[in-house]
Short mmCIF file of N, CA and C and ligand atoms in Angstrom, two decimals:
data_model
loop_
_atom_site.label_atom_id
_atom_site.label_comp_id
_atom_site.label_asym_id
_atom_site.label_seq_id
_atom_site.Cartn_x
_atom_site.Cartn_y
_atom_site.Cartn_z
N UNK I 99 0.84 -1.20 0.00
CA UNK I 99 0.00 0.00 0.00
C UNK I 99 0.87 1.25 0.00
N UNK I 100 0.42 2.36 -1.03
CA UNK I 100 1.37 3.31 -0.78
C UNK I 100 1.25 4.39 0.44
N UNK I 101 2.17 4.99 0.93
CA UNK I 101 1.94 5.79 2.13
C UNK I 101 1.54 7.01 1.87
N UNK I 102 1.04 7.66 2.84
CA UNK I 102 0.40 8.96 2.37
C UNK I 102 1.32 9.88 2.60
N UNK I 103 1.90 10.96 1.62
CA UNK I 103 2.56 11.57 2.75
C UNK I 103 1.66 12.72 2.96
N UNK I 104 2.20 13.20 4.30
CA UNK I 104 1.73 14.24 5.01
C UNK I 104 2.30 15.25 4.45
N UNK I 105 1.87 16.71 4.47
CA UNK I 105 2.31 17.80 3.66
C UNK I 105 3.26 18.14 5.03
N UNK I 106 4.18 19.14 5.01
CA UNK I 106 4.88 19.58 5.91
C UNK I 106 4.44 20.98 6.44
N UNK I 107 4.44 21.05 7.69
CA UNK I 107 3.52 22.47 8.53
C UNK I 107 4.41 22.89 9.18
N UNK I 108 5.74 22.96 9.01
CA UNK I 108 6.62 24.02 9.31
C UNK I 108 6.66 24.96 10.83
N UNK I 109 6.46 24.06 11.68
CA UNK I 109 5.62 24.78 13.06
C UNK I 109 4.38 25.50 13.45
N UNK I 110 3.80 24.74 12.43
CA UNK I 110 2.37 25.15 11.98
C UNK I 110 1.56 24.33 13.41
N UNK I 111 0.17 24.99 13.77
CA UNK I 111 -0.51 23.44 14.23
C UNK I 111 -1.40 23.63 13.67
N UNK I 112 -1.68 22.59 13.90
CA UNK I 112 -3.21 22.05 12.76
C UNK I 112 -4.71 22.70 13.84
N UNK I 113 -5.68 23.56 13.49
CA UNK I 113 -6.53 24.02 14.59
C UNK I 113 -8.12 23.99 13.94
N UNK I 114 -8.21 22.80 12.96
CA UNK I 114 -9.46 22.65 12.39
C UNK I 114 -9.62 22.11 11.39
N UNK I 115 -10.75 21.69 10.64
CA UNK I 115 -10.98 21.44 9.24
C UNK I 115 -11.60 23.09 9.17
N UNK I 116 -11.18 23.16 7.55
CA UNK I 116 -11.77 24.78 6.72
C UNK I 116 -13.09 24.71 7.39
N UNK I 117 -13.92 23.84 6.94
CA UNK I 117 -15.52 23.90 6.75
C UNK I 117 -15.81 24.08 7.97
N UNK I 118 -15.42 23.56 9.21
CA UNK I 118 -15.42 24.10 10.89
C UNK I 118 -15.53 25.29 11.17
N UNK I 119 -14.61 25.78 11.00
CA UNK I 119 -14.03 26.82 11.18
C UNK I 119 -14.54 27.94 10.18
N UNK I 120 -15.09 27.85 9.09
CA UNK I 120 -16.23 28.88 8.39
C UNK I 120 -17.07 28.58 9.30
N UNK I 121 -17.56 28.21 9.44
CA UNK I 121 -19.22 27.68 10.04
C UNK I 121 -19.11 28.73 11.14
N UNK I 122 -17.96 28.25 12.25
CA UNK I 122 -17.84 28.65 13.16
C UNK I 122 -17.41 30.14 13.20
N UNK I 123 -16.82 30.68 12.57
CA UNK I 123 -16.75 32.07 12.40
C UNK I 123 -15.53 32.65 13.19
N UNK I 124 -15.65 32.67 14.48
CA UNK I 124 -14.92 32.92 15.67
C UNK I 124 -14.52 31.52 16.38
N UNK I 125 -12.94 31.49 16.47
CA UNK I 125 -13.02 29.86 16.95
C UNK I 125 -12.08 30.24 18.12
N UNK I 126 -11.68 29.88 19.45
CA UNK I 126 -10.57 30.28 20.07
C UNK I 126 -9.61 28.64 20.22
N UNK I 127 -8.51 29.13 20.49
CA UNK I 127 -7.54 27.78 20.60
C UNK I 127 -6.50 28.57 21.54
N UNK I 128 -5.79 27.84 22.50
CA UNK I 128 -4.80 27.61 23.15
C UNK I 128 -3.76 27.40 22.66
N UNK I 129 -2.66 27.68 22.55
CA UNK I 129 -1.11 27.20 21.29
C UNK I 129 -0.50 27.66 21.82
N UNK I 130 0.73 26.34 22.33
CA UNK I 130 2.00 26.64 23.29
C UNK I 130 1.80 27.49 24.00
N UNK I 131 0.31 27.53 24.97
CA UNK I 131 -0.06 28.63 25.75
C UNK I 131 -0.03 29.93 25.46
N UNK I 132 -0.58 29.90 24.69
CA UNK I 132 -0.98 31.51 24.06
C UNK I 132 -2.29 31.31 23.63
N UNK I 133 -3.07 32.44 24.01
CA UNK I 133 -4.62 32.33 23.10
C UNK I 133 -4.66 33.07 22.25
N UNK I 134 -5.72 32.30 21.07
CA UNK I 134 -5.56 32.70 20.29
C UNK I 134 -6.78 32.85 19.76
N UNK I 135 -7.32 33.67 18.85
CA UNK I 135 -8.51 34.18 18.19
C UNK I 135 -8.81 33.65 16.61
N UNK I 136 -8.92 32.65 16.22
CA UNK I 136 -9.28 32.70 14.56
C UNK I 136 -10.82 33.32 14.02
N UNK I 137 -10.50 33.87 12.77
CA UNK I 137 -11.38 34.29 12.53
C UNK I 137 -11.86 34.45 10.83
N UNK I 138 -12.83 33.73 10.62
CA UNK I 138 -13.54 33.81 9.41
C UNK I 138 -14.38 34.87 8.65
N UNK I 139 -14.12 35.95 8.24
CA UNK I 139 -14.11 36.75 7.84
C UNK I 139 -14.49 37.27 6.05
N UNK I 140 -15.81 37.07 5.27
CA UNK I 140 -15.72 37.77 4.40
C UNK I 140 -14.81 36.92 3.17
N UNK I 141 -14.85 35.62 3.73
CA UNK I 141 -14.12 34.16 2.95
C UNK I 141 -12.46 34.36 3.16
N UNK I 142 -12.02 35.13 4.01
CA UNK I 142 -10.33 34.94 4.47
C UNK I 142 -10.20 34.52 6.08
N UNK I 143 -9.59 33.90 6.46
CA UNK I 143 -9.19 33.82 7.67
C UNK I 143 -7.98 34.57 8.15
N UNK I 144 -8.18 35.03 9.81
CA UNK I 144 -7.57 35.62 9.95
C UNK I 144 -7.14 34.99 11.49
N UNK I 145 -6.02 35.34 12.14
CA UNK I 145 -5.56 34.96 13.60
C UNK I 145 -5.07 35.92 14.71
N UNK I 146 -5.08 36.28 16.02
CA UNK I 146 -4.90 37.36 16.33
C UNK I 146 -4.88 36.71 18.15
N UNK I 147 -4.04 37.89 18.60
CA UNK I 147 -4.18 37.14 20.18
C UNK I 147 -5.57 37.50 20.75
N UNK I 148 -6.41 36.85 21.92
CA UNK I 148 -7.89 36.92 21.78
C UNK I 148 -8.05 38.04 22.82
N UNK I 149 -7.09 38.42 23.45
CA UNK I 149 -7.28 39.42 24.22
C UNK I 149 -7.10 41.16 24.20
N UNK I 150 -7.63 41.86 24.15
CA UNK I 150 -7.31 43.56 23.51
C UNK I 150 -6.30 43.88 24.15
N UNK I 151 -5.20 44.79 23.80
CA UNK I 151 -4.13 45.00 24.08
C UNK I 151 -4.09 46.33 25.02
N UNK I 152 -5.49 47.14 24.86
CA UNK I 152 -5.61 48.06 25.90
C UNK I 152 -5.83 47.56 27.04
N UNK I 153 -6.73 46.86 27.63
CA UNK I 153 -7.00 46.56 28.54
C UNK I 153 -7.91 44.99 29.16
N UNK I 154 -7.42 44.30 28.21
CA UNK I 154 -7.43 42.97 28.32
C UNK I 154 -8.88 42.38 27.92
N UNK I 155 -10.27 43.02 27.27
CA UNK I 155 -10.72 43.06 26.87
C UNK I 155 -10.77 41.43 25.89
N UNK I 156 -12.39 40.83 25.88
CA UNK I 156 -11.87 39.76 24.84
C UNK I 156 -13.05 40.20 23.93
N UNK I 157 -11.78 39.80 22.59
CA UNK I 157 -12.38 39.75 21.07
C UNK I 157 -13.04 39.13 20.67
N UNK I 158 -13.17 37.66 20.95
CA UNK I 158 -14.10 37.19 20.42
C UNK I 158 -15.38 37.45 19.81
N UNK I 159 -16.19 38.35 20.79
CA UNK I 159 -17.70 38.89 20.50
C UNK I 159 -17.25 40.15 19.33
N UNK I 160 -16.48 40.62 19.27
CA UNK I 160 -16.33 41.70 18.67
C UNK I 160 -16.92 42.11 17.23
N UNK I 161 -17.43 43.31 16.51
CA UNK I 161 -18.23 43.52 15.60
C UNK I 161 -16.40 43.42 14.34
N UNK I 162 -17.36 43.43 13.38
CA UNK I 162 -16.22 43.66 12.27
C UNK I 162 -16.67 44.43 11.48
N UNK I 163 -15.90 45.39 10.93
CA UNK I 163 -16.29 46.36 10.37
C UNK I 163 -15.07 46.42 9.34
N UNK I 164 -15.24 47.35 7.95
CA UNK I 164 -15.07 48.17 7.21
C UNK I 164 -14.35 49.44 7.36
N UNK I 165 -13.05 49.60 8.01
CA UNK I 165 -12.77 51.13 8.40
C UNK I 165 -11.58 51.69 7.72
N UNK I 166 -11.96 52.46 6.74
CA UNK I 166 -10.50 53.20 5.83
C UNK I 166 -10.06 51.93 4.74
N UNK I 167 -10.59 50.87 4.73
CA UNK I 167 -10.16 50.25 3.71
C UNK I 167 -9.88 49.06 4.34
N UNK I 168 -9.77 49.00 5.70
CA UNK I 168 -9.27 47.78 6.66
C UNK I 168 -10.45 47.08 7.23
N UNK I 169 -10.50 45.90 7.38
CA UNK I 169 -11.21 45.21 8.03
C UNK I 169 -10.71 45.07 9.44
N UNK I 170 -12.11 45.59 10.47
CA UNK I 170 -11.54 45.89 11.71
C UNK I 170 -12.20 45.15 12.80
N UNK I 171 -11.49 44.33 13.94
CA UNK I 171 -12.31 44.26 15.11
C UNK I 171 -12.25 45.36 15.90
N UNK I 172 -13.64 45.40 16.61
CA UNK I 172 -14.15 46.37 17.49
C UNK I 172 -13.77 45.84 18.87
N UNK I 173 -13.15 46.29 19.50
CA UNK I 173 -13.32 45.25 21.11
C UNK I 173 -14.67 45.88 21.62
N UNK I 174 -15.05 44.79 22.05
CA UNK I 174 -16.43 45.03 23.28
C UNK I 174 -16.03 46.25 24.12
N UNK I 175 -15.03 45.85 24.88
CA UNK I 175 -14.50 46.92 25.89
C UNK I 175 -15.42 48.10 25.83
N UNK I 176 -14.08 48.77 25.00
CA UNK I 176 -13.95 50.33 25.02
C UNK I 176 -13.99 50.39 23.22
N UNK I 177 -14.09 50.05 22.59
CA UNK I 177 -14.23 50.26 20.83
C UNK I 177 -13.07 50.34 20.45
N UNK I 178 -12.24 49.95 20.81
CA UNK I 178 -10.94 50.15 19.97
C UNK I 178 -11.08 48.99 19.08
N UNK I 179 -10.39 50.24 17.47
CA UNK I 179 -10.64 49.80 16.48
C UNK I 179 -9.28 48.57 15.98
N UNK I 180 -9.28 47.32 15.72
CA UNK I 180 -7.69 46.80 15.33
C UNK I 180 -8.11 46.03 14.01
N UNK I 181 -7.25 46.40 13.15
CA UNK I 181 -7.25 45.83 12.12
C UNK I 181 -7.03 44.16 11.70
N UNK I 182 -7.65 43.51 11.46
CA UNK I 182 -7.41 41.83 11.28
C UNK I 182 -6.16 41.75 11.24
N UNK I 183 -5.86 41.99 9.48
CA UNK I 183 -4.57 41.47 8.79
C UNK I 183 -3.50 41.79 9.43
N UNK I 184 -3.12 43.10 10.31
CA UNK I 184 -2.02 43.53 10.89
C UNK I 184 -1.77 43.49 12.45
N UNK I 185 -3.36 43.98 13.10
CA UNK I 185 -3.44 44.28 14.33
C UNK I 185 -2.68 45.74 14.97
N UNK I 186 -2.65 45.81 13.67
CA UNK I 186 -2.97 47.63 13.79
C UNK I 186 -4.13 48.37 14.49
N UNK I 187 -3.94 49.15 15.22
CA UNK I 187 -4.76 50.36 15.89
C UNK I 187 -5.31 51.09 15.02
N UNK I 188 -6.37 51.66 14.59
CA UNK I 188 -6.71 52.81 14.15
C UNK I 188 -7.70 53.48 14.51
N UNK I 189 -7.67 54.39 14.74
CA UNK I 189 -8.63 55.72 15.44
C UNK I 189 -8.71 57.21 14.55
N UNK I 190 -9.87 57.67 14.82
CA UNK I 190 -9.98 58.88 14.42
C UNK I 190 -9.66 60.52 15.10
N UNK I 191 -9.25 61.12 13.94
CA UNK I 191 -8.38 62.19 14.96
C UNK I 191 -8.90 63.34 13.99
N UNK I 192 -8.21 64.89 14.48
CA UNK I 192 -8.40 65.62 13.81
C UNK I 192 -6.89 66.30 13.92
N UNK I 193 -5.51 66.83 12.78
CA UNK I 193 -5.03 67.64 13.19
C UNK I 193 -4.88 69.23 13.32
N UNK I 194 -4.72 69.37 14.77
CA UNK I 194 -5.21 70.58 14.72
C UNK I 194 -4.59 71.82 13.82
N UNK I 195 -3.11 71.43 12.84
CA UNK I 195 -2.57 72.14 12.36
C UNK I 195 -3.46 72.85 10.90
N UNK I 196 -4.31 71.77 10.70
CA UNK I 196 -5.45 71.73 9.41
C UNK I 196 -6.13 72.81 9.97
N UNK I 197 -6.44 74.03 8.99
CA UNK I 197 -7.59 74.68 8.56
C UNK I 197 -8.61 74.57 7.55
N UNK I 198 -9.53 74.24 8.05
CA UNK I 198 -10.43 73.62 9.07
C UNK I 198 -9.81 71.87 9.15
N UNK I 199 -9.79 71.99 10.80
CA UNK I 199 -9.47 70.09 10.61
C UNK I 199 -10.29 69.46 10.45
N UNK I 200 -10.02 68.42 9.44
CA UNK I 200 -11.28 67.78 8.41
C UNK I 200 -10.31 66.14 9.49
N UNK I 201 -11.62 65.36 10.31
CA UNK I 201 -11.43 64.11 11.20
C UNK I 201 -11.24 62.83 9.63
N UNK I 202 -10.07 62.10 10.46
CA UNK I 202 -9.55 61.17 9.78
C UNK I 202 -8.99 59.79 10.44
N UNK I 203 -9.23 58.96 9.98
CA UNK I 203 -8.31 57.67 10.54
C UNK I 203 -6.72 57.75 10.43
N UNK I 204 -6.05 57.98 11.55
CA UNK I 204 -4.76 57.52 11.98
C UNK I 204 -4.80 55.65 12.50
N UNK I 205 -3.16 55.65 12.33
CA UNK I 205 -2.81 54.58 12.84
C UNK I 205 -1.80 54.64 14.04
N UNK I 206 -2.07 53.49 15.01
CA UNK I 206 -1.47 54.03 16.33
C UNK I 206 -0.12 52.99 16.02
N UNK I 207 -0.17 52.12 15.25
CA UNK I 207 1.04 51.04 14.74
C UNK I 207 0.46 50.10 15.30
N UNK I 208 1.08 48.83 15.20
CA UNK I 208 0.80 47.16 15.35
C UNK I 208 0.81 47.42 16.98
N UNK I 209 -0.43 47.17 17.12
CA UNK I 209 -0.64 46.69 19.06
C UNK I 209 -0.70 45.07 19.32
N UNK I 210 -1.41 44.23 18.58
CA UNK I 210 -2.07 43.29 18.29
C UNK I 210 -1.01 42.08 17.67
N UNK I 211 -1.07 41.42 18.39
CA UNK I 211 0.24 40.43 17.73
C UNK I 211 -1.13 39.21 16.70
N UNK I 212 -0.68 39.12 15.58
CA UNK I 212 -1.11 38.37 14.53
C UNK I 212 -0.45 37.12 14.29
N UNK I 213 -1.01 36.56 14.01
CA UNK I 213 -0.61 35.01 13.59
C UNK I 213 -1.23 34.47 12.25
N UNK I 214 -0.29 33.53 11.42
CA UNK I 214 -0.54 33.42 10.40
C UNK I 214 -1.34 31.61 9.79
N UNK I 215 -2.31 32.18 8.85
CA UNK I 215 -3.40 31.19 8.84
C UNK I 215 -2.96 30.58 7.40
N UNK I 216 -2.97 29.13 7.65
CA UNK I 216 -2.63 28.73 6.01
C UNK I 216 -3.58 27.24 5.97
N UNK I 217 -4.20 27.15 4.70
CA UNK I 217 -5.11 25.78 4.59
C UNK I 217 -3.99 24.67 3.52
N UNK I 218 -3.77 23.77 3.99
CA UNK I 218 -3.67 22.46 3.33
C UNK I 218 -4.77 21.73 3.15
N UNK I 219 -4.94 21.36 1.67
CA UNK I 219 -6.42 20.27 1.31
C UNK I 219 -6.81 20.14 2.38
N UNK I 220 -8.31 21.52 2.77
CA UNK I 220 -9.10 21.66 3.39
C UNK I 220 -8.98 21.65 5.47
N UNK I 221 -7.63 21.47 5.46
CA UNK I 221 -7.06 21.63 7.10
C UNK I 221 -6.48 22.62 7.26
N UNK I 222 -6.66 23.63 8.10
CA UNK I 222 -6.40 25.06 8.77
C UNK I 222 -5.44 24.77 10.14
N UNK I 223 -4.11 25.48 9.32
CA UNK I 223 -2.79 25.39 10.67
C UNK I 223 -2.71 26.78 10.89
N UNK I 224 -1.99 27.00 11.61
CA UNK I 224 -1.86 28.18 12.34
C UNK I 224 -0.40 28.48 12.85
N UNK I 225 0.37 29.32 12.46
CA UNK I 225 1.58 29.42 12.83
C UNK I 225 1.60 30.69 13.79
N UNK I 226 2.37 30.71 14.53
CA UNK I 226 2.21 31.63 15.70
C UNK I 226 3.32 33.22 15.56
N UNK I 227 3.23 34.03 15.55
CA UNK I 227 3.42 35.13 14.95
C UNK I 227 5.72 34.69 15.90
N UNK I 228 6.78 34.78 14.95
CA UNK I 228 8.27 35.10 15.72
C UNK I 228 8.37 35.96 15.35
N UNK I 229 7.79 37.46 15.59
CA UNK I 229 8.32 38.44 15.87
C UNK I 229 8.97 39.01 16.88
N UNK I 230 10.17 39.03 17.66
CA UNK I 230 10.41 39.22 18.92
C UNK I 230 10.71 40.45 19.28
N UNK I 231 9.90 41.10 18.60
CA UNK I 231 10.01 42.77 19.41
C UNK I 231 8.34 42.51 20.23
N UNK I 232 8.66 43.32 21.17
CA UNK I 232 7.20 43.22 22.16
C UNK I 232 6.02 44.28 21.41
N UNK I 233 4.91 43.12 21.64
CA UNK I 233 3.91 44.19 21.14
C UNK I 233 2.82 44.23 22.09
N UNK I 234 2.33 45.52 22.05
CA UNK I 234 1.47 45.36 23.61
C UNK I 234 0.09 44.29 24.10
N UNK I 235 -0.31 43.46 22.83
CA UNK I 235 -1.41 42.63 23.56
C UNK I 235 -0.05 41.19 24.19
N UNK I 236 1.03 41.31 24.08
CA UNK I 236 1.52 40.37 24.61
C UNK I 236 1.42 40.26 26.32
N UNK I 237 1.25 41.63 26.62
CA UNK I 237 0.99 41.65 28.59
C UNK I 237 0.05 41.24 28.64
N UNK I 238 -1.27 40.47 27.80
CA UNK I 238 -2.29 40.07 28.41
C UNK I 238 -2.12 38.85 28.38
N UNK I 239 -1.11 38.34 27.35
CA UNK I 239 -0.98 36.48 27.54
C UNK I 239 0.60 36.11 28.10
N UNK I 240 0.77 37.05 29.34
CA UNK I 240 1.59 36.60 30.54
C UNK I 240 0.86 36.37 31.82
N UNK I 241 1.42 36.01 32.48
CA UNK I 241 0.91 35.47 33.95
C UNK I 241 0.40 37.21 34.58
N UNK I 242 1.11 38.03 34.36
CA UNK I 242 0.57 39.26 35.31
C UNK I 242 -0.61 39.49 34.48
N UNK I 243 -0.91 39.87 33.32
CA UNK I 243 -1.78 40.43 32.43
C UNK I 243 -2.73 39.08 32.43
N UNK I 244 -2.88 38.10 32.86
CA UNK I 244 -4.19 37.20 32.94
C UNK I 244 -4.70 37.69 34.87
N UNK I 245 -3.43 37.78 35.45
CA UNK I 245 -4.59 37.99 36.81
C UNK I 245 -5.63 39.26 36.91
N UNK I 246 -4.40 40.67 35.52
CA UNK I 246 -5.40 41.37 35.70
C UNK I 246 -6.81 41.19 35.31
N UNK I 247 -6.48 40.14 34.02
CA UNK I 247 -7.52 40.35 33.11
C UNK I 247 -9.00 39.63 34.03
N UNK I 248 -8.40 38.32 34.43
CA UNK I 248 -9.30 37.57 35.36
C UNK I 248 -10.26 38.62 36.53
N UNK I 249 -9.39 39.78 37.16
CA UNK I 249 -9.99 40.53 38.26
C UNK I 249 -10.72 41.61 37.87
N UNK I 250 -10.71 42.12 36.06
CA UNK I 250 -11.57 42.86 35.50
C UNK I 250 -13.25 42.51 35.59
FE1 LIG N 116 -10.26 46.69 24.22
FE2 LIG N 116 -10.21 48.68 25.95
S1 LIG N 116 -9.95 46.60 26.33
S2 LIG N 116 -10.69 48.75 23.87
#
């Protein structure tokens, strides 16, 4: 009998079948102790840590929206706006140097640590973002930033 081979996932983990995981929309998973947020989106998937980086806030419930061209979660929280694909911040501002200041979307830069979603014949892995510069939703998936989050 011939053997199957397995495709190679590169430190990938495997966190669903596709069709699951559409259905399901919002899926959360645990990975090497980190949580994590997947999310089905408008036929792309997307991955993201599940907790808001302001104030520990969870994404899951969060609305998705359309903002400046970006597809955005809303945290429940407080509305902060973060972009899927990047986990970019963006908010609206006005500068005051403008006559008349006409309000616009700024970006506050990557708050939101992202993780990357890839399908093999119909199985969804998930590779976990090695970026090793700190980005701020990382204090919510340490030991201090869960007791706060727990005592919120
Ligand atoms: Fe998400 Fe404050 S906790 S906006």
């Amino acid at each position: 009998m011939e053997e199957k081979k397995q495709p190679s996932t590169g430190g990938s983990h495997f966190v669903g079948k596709k069709d699951e995981l559409i259905e399901a929309k919002r899926s959360f998973r645990t990975l090497e102790g980190r949580d994590v947020l997947i999310i089905h989106h408008q036929g792309g998937f997307y991955a993201m840590d599940s907790y808001c980086y302001h104030a520990g806030g969870t994404l899951q419930n969060g609305d998705i929206e359309e903002i400046d061209g970006k597809l955005c979660i809303i945290c429940p929280k407080h509305k902060y706006k973060i972009s899927l694909a990047k986990g970019e911040c963006i908010y609206k501002g006005t500068d005051p140097r403008e006559k008349p200041p006409v309000p616009r979307w700024y970006s506050k830069g990557v708050k939101q640590r992202t993780h990357t979603v890839t399908e093999i014949n119909g199985d969804i892995y998930l590779k976990l973002s090695e970026d090793t510069n700190w980005i701020e939703s990382d204090y919510y998936q340490g030991e201090k930033g869960k007791v706060e989050r727990a005592k919120a």
